[in-house]
mmCIF file of C-alpha atoms and ligand atoms in Angstrom:
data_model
loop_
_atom_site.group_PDB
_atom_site.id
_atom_site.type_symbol
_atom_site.label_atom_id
_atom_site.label_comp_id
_atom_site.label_asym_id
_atom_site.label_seq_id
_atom_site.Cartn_x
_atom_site.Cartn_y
_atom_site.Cartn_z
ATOM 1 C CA UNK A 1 -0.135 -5.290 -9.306
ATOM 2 C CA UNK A 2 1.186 -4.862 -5.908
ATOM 3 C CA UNK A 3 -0.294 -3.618 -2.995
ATOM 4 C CA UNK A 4 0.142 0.188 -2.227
ATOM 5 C CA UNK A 5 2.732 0.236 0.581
ATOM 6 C CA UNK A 6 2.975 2.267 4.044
ATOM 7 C CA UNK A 7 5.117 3.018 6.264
ATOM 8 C CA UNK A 8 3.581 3.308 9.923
ATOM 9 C CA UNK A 9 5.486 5.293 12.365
ATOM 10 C CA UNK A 10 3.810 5.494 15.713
ATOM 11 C CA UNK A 11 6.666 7.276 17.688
ATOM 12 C CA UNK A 12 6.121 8.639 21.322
ATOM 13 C CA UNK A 13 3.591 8.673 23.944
ATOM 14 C CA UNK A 14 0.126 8.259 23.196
ATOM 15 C CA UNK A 15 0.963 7.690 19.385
ATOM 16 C CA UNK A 16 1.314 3.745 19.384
ATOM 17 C CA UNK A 17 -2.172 3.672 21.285
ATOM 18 C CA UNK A 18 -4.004 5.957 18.544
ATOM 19 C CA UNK A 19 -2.197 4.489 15.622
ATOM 20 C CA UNK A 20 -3.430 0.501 17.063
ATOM 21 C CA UNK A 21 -6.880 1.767 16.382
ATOM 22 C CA UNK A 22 -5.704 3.212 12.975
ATOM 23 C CA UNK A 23 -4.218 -0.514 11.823
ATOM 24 C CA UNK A 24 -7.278 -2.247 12.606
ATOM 25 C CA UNK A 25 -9.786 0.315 10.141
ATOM 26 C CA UNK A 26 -6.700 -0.158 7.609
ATOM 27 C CA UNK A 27 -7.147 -4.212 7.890
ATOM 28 C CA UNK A 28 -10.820 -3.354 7.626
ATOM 29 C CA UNK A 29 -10.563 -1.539 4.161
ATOM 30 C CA UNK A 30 -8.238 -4.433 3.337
ATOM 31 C CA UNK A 31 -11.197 -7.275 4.721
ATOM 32 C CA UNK A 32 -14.209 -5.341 3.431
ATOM 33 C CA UNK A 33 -13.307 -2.881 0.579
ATOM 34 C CA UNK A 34 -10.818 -5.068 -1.344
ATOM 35 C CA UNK A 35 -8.358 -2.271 -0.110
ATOM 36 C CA UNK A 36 -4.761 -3.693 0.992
ATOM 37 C CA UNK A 37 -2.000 -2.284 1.784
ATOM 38 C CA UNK A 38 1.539 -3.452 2.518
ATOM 39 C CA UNK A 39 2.314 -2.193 5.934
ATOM 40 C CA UNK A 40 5.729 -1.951 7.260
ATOM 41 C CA UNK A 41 6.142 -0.475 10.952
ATOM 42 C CA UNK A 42 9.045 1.613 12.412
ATOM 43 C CA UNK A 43 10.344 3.648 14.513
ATOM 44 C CA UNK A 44 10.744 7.389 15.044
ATOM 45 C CA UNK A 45 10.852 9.822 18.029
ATOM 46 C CA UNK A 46 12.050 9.540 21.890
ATOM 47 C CA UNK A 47 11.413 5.804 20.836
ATOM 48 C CA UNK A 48 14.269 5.754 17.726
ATOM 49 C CA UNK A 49 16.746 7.604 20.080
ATOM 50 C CA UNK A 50 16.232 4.779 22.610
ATOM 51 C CA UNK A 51 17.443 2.181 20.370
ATOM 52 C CA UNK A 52 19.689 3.641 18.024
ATOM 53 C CA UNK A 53 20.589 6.940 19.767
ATOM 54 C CA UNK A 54 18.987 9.232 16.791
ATOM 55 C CA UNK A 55 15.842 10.002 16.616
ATOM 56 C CA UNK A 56 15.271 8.917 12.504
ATOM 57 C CA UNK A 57 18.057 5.996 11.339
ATOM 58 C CA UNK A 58 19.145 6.107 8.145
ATOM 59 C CA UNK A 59 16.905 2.857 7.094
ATOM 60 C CA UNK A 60 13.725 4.287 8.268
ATOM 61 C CA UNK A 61 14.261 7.462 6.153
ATOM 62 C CA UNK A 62 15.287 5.488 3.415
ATOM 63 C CA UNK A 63 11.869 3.839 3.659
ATOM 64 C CA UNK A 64 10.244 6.536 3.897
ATOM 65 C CA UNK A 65 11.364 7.804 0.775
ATOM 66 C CA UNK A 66 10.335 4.395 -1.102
ATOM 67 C CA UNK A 67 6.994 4.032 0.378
ATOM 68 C CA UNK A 68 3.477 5.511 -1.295
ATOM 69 C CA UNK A 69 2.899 7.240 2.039
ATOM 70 C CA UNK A 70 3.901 7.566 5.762
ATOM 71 C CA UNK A 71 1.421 7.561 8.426
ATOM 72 C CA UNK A 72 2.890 8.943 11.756
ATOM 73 C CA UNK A 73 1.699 9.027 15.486
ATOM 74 C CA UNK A 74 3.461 11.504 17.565
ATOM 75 C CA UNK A 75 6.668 12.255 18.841
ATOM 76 C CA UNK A 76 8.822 13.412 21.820
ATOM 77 C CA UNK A 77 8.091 13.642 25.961
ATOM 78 C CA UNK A 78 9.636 14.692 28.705
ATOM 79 C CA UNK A 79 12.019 11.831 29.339
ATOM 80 C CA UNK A 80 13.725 13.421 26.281
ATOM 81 C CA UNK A 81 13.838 16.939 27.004
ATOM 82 C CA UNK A 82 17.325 17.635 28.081
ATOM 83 C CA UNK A 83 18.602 16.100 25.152
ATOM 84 C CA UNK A 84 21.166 17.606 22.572
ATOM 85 C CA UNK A 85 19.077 19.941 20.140
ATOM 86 C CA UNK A 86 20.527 17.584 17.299
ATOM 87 C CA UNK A 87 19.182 14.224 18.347
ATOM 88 C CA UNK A 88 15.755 15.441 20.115
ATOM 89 C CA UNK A 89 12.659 13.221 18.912
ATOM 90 C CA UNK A 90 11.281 16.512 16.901
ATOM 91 C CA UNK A 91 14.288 16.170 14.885
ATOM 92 C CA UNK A 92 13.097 12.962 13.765
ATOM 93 C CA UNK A 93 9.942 14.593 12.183
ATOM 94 C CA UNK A 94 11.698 17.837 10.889
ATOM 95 C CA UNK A 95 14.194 15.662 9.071
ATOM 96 C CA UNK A 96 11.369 13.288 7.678
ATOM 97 C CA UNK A 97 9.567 16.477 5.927
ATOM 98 C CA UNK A 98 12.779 18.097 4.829
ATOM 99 C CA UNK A 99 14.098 15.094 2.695
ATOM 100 C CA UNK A 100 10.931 14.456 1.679
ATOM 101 C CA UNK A 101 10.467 17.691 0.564
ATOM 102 C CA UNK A 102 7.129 17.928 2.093
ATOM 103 C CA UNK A 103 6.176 21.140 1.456
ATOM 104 C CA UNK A 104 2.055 21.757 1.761
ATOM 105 C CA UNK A 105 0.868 20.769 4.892
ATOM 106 C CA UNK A 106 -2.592 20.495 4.859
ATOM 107 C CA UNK A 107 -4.437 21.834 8.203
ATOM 108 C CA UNK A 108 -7.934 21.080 7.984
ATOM 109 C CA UNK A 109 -9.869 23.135 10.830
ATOM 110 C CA UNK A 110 -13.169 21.373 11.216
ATOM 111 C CA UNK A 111 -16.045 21.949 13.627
ATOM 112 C CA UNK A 112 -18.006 18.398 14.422
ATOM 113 C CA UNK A 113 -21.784 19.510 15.138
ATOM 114 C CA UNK A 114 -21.809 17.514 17.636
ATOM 115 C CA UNK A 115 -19.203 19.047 19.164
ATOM 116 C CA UNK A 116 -19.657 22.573 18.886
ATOM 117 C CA UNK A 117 -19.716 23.376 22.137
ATOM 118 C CA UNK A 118 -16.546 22.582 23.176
ATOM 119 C CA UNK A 119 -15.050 25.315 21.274
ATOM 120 C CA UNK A 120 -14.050 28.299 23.569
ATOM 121 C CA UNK A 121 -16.161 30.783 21.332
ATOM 122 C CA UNK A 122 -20.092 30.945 20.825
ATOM 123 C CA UNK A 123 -21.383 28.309 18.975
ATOM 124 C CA UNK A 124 -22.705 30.066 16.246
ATOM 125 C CA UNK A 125 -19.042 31.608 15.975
ATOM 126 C CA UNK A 126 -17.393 27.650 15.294
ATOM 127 C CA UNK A 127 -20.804 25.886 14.226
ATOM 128 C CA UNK A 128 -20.044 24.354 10.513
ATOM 129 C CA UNK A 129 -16.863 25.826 10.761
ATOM 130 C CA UNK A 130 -14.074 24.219 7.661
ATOM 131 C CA UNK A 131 -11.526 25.990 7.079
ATOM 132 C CA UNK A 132 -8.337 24.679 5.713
ATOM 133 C CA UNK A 133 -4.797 26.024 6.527
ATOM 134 C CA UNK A 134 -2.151 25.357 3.919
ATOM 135 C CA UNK A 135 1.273 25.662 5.898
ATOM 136 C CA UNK A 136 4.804 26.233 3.989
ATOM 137 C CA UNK A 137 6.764 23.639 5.461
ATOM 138 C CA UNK A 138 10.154 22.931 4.653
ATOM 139 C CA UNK A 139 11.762 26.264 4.635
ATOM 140 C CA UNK A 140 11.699 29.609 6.378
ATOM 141 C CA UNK A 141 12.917 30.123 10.077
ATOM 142 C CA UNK A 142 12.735 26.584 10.395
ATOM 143 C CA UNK A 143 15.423 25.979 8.527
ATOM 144 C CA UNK A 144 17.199 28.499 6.746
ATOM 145 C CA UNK A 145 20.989 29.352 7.352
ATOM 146 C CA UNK A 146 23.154 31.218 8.923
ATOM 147 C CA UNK A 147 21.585 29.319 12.188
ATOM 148 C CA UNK A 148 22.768 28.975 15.711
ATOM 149 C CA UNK A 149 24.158 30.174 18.997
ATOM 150 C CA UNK A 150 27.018 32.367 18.513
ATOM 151 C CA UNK A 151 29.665 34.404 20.527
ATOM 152 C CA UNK A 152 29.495 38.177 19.950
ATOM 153 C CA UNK A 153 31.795 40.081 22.038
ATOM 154 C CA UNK A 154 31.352 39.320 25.906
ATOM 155 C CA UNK A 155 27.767 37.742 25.320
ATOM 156 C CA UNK A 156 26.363 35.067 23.205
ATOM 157 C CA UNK A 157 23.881 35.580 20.746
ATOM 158 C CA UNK A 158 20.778 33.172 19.085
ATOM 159 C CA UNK A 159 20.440 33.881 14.907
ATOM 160 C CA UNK A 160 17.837 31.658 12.790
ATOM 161 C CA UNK A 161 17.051 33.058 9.829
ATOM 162 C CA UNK A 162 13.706 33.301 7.447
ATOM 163 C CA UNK A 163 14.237 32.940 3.745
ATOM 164 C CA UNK A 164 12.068 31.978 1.183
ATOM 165 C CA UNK A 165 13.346 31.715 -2.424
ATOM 166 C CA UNK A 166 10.292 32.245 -5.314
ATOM 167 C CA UNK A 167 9.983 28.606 -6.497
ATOM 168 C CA UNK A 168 9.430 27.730 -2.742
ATOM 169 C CA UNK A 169 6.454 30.669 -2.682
ATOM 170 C CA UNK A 170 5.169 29.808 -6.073
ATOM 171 C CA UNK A 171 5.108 26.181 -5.220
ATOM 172 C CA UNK A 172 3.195 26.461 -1.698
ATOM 173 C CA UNK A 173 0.969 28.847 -3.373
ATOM 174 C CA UNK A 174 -0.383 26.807 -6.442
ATOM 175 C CA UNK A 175 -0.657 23.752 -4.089
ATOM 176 C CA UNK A 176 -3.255 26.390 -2.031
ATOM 177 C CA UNK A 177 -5.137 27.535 -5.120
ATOM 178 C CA UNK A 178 -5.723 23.882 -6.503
ATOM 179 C CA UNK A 179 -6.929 23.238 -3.171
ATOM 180 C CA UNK A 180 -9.199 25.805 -3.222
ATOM 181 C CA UNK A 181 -11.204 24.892 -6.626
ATOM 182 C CA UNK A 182 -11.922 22.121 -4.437
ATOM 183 C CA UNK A 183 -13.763 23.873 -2.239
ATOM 184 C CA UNK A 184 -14.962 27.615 -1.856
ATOM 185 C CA UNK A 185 -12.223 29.294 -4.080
ATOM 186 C CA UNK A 186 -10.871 31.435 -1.702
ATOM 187 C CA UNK A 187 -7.450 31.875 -0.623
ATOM 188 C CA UNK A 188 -6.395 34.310 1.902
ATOM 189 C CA UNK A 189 -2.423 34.835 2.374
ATOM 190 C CA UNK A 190 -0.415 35.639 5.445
ATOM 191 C CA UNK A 191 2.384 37.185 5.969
ATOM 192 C CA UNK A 192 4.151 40.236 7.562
ATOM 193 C CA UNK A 193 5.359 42.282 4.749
ATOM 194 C CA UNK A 194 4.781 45.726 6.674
ATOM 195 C CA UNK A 195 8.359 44.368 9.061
ATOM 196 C CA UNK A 196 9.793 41.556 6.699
ATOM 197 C CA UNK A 197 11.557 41.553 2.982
ATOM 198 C CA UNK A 198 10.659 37.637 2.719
ATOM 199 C CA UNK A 199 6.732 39.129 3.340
ATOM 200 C CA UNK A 200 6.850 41.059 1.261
ATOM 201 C CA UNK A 201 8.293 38.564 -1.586
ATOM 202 C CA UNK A 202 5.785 36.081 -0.343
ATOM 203 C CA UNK A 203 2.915 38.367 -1.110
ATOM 204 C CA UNK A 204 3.987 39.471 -4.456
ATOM 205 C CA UNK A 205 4.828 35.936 -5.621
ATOM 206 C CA UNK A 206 1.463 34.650 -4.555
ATOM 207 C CA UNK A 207 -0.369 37.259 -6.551
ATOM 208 C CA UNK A 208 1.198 36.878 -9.698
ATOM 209 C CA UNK A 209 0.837 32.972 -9.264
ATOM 210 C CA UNK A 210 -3.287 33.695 -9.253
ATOM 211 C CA UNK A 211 -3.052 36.328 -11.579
ATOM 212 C CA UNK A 212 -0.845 33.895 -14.038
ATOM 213 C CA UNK A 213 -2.874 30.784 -13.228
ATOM 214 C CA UNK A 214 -5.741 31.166 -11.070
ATOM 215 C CA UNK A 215 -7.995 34.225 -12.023
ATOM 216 C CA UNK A 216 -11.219 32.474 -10.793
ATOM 217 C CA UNK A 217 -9.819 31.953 -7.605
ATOM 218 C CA UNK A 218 -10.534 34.932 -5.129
ATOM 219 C CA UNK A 219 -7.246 36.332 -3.303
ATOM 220 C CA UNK A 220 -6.887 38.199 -0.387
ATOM 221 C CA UNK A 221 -3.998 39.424 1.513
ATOM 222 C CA UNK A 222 -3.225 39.658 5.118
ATOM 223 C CA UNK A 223 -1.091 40.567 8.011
ATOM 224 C CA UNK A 224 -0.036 37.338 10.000
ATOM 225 C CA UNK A 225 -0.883 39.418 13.585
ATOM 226 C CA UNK A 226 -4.455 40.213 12.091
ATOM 227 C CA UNK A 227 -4.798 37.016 11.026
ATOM 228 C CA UNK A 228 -4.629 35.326 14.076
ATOM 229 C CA UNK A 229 -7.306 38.262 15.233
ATOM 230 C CA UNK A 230 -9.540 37.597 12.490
ATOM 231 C CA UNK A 231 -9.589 33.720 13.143
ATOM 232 C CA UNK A 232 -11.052 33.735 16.338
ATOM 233 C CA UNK A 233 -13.057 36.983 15.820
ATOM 234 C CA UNK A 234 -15.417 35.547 12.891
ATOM 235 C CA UNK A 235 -13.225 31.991 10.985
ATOM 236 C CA UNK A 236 -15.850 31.721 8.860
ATOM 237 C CA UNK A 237 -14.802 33.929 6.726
ATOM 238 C CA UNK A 238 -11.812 32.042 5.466
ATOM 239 C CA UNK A 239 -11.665 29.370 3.196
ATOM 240 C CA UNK A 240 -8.169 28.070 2.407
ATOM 241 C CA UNK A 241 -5.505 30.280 4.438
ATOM 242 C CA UNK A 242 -1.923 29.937 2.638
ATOM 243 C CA UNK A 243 1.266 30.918 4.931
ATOM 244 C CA UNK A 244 4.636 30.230 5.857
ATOM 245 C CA UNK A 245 6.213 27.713 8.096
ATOM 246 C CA UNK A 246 6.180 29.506 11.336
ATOM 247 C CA UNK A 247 3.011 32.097 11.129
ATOM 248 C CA UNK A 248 1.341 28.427 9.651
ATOM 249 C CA UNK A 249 2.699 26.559 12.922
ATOM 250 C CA UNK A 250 1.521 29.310 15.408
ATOM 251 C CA UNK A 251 -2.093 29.842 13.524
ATOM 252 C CA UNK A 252 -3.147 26.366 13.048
ATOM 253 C CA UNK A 253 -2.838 25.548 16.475
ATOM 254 C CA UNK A 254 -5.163 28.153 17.279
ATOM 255 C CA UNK A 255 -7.215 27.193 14.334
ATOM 256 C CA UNK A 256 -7.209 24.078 15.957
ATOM 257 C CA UNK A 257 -8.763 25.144 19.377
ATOM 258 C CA UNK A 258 -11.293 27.127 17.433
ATOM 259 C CA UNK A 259 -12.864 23.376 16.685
ATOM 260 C CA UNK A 260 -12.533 23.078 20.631
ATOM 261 C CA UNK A 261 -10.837 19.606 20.198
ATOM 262 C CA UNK A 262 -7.556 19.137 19.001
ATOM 263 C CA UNK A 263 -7.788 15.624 19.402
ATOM 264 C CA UNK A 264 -10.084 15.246 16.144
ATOM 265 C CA UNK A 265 -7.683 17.375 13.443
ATOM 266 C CA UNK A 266 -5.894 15.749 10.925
ATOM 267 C CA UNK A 267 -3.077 16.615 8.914
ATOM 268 C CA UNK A 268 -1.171 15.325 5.420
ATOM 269 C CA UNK A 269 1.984 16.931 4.501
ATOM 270 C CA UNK A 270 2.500 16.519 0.589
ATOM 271 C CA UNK A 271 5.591 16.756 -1.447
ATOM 272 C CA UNK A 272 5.931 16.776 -5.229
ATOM 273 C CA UNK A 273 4.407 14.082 -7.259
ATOM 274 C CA UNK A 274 6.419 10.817 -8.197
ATOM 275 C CA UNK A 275 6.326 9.460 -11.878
ATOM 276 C CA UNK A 276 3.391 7.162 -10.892
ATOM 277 C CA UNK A 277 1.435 10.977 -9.892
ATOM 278 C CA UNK A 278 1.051 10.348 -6.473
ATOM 279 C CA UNK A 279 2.403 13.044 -4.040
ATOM 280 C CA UNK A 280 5.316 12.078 -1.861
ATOM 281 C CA UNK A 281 3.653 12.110 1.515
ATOM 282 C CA UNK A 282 2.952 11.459 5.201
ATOM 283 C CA UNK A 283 -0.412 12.109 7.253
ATOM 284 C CA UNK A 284 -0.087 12.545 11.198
ATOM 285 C CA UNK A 285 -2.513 14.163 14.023
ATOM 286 C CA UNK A 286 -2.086 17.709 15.088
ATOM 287 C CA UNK A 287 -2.148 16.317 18.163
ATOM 288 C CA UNK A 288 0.934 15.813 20.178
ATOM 289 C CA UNK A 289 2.299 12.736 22.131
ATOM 290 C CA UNK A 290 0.349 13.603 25.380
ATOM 291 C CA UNK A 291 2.562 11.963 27.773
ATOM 292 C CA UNK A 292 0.153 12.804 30.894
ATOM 293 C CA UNK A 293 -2.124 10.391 29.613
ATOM 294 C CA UNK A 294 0.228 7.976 27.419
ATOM 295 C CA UNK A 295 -0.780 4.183 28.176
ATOM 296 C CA UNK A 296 -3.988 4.786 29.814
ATOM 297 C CA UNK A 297 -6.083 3.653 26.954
ATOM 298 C CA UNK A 298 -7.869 7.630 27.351
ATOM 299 C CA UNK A 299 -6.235 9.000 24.107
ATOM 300 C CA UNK A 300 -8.709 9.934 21.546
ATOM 301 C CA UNK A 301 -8.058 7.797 17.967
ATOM 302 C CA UNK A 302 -9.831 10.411 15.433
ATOM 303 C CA UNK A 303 -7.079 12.259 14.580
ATOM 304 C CA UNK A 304 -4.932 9.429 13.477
ATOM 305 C CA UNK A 305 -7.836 7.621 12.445
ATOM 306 C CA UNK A 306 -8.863 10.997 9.799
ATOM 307 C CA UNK A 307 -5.124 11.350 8.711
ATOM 308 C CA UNK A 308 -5.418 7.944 7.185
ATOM 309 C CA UNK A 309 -8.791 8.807 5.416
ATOM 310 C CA UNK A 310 -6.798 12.039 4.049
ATOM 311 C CA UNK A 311 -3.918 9.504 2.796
ATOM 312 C CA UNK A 312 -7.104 7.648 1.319
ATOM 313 C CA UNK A 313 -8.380 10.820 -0.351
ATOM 314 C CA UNK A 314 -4.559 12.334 -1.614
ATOM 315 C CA UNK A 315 -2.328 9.580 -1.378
ATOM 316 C CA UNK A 316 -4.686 7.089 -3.304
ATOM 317 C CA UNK A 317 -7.485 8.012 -4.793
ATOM 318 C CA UNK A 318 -10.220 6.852 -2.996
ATOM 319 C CA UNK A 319 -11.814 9.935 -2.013
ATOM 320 C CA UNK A 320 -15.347 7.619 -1.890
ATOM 321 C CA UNK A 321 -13.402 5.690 0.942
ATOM 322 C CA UNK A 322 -12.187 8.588 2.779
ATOM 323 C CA UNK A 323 -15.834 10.158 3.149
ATOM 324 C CA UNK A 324 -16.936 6.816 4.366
ATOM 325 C CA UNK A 325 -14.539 7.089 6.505
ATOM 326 C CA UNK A 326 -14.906 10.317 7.597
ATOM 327 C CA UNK A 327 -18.868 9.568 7.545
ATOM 328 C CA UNK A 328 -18.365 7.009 10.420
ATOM 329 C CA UNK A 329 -16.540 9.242 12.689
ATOM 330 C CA UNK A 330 -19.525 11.725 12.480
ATOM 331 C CA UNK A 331 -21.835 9.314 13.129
ATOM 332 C CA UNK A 332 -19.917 7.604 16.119
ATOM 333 C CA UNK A 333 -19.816 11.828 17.479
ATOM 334 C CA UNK A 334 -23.791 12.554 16.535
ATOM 335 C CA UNK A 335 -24.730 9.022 18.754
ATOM 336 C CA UNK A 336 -22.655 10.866 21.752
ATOM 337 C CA UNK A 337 -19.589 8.271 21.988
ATOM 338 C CA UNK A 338 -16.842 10.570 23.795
ATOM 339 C CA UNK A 339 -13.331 9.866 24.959
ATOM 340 C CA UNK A 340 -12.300 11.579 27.945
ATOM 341 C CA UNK A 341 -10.828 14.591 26.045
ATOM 342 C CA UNK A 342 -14.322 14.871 24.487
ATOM 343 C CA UNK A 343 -16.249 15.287 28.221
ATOM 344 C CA UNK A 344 -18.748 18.057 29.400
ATOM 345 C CA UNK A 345 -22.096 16.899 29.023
ATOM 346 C CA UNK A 346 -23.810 15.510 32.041
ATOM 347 C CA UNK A 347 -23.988 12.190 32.403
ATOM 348 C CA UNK A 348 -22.041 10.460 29.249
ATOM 349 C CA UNK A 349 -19.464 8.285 30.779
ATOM 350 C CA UNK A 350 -16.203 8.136 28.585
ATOM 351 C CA UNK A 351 -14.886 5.090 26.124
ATOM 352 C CA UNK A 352 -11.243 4.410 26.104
ATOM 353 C CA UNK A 353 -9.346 4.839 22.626
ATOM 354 C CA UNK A 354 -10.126 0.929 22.342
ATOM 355 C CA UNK A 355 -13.562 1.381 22.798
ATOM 356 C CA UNK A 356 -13.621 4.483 20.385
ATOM 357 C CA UNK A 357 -11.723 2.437 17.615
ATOM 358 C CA UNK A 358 -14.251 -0.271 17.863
ATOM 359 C CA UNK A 359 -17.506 1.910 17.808
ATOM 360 C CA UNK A 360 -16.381 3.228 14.171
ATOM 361 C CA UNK A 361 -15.562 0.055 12.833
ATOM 362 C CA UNK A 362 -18.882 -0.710 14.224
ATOM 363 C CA UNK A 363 -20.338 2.859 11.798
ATOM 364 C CA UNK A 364 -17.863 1.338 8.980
ATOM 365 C CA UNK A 365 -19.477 -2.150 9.003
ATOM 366 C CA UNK A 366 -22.708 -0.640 9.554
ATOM 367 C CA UNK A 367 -21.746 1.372 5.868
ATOM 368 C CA UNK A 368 -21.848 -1.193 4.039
HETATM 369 C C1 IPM B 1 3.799 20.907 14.497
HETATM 370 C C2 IPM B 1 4.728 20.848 15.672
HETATM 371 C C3 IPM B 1 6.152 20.754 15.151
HETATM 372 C C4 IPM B 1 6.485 22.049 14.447
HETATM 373 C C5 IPM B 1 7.212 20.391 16.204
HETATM 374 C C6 IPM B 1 6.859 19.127 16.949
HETATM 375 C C7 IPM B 1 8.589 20.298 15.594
HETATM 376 O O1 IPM B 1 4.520 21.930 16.511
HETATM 377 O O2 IPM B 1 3.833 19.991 13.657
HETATM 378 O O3 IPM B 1 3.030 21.860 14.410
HETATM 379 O O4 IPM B 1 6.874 23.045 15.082
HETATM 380 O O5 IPM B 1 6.367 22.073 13.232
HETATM 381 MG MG1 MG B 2 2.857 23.133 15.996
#
């Protein structure tokens, strides 16, 4: 049998750095774990634009769409940002999730112990915190139609649309309740159905789905705006949160920062599975392409470095693998390695994403 195959697409900024850390723990799974996988690299971003003046090319999304999963860096900086709206590096990504049909992006929001007090909240707010935020991502403002900048009269006018048909409700929302059997069984939903049509649709689809086919799973309904309260009021009372594209883009950031380091989150966005079962998919940071600190050697790898374990865990079954792992990121954190994002206690003198990368390899080997 072949080799599971991946595309690698490191884009912009400080996403080549991180993902160079990433393809030395995938050689190590293929070295020490029998593990191999047939790596092909590309490009996307600021980077594609540069050499074939779009930010995706045809080939690379044709790849992507043959591949067992995509594993991408970041994209876009500033060198980019008077572009036209249609070739901009974000583009790139949107288009890679749309014809993918990547619809469940999985947000985990995870607090490190030994990082706990970064957060900006009390400790005991974020301590333990694991929460996971299950975004709708291919439709709704994003990328519904009519769309655009129109004239109206004497002035012009901006239009983007939400819409949200039931299979794309039902769909997001089943992916959310299988998650949650996983883990605590609860699944709160967001929306604004007190000012929107397509919130209110959302919310009735998404109880009939758990009242069709997930009884045992607990449901709860919310307002987007108190949401976004109740998440940095007291997280831990959510387990999986289930929401559209843009409420999902705005609240997982600040999920995020509840963690206090953004640097660390993960993400896998998950399609529909093939014939073989496995999910069409692609894994990237949360992260951005930091271009303030791109080629320093400062960026922080664990991001990256935990998408791939969450392509290990949903891509290819080897959720054993992924918690190792995930185990010897945690340990690198509880022995007090840092990169310079990670800074604030006195005296700990920062690693650069180099020396991060090789300290869990170090944890992996130690694993064994
Ligand atoms: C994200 C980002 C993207 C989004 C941008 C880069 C297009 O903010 O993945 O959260 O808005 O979806
Ligand atoms: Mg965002």
């Amino acid at each position: 049998m072949s080799n599971p195959s991946l595309l690698i697409l490191p884009g912009d900024g400080i996403g080549p750095e991180v993902m160079t850390e990433v393809k030395r723990i995938i050689d190590w799974f293929g070295a020490k774990r029998d593990l191999a996988f047939d790596v092909e690299e590309d490009l996307v971003g600021g980077c594609a634009y540069d050499k074939h003046g779009t930010p995706l090319h045809d080939d690379t999304m044709a790849k992507a769409l043959q591949v067992d999963a995509v594993l991408l860096g970041a994209v876009g900086g500033p060198k980019y940002d008077n572009l036209d709206f249609s070739v901009k590096p974000e583009r790139g990504l949107l288009r890679l999730r749309k014809e993918m049909d990547l619809y469940s992006n999985l947000r985990p929001a995870q607090c490190f112990d030994a990082l706990a007090d970064f957060s900006s909240l009390k400790k005991d707010i974020v301590a333990g915190l694991d929460i996971m935020i299950v975004r709708e991502l291919t439709s709704g403002v994003y990328f519904g139609e009519p769309r655009g900048i129109f004239e109206e009269g004497n002035e012009r006018v901006g239009i983007n649309t939400q819409r949200y048909t039931e299979s794309e409700i039902d769909r997001v929302a089943r992916s959310a309740f299988e998650l949650a059997r996983r883990r605590n069984n609860k699944v709160c939903s967001m929306e604004k159905a007190n000012v929107m049509e397509s919130g209110i649709l959302w919310r009735e689809v998404v109880q009939k789905v758990r009242d069709t086919d997930y009884p045992d799973v607990e449901l709860t309904h919310m307002y987007a705006d108190n949401g976004a309260m109740q998440l940095v009021r007291a997280p831990k009372q959510f387990d999986v949160i289930v929401t559209d594209n843009l409420f999902g883009d705005i609240l997982s950031d600040c999920a995020a920062m509840l963690t206090g380091s953004l640097g660390m989150l993960p993400s896998a966005s998950l399609g529909a599975p093939n014939a073989d079962g496995r999910p069409k998919a692609l894994y990237e940071p949360v992260h951005g392409s930091a271009p303030d600190i791109a080629g320093q050697g400062k960026a922080n790898p664990i991001a990256c470095i935990l998408s791939f374990a969450m392509a290990l865990r949903y891509s290819f079954d080897q959720g054993d693998e992924a918690a190792r792992l995930e185990a010897a990121v945690e340990k690198v954190l509880a022995d007090g390695v840092r990169t310079a994002d990670l800074l604030g206690e006195e005296g700990v003198t920062p690693v650069s994403t180099t020396g991060m990368g090789d300290a869990i390899l170090a944890a992996l080997d130690a694993s064994l």
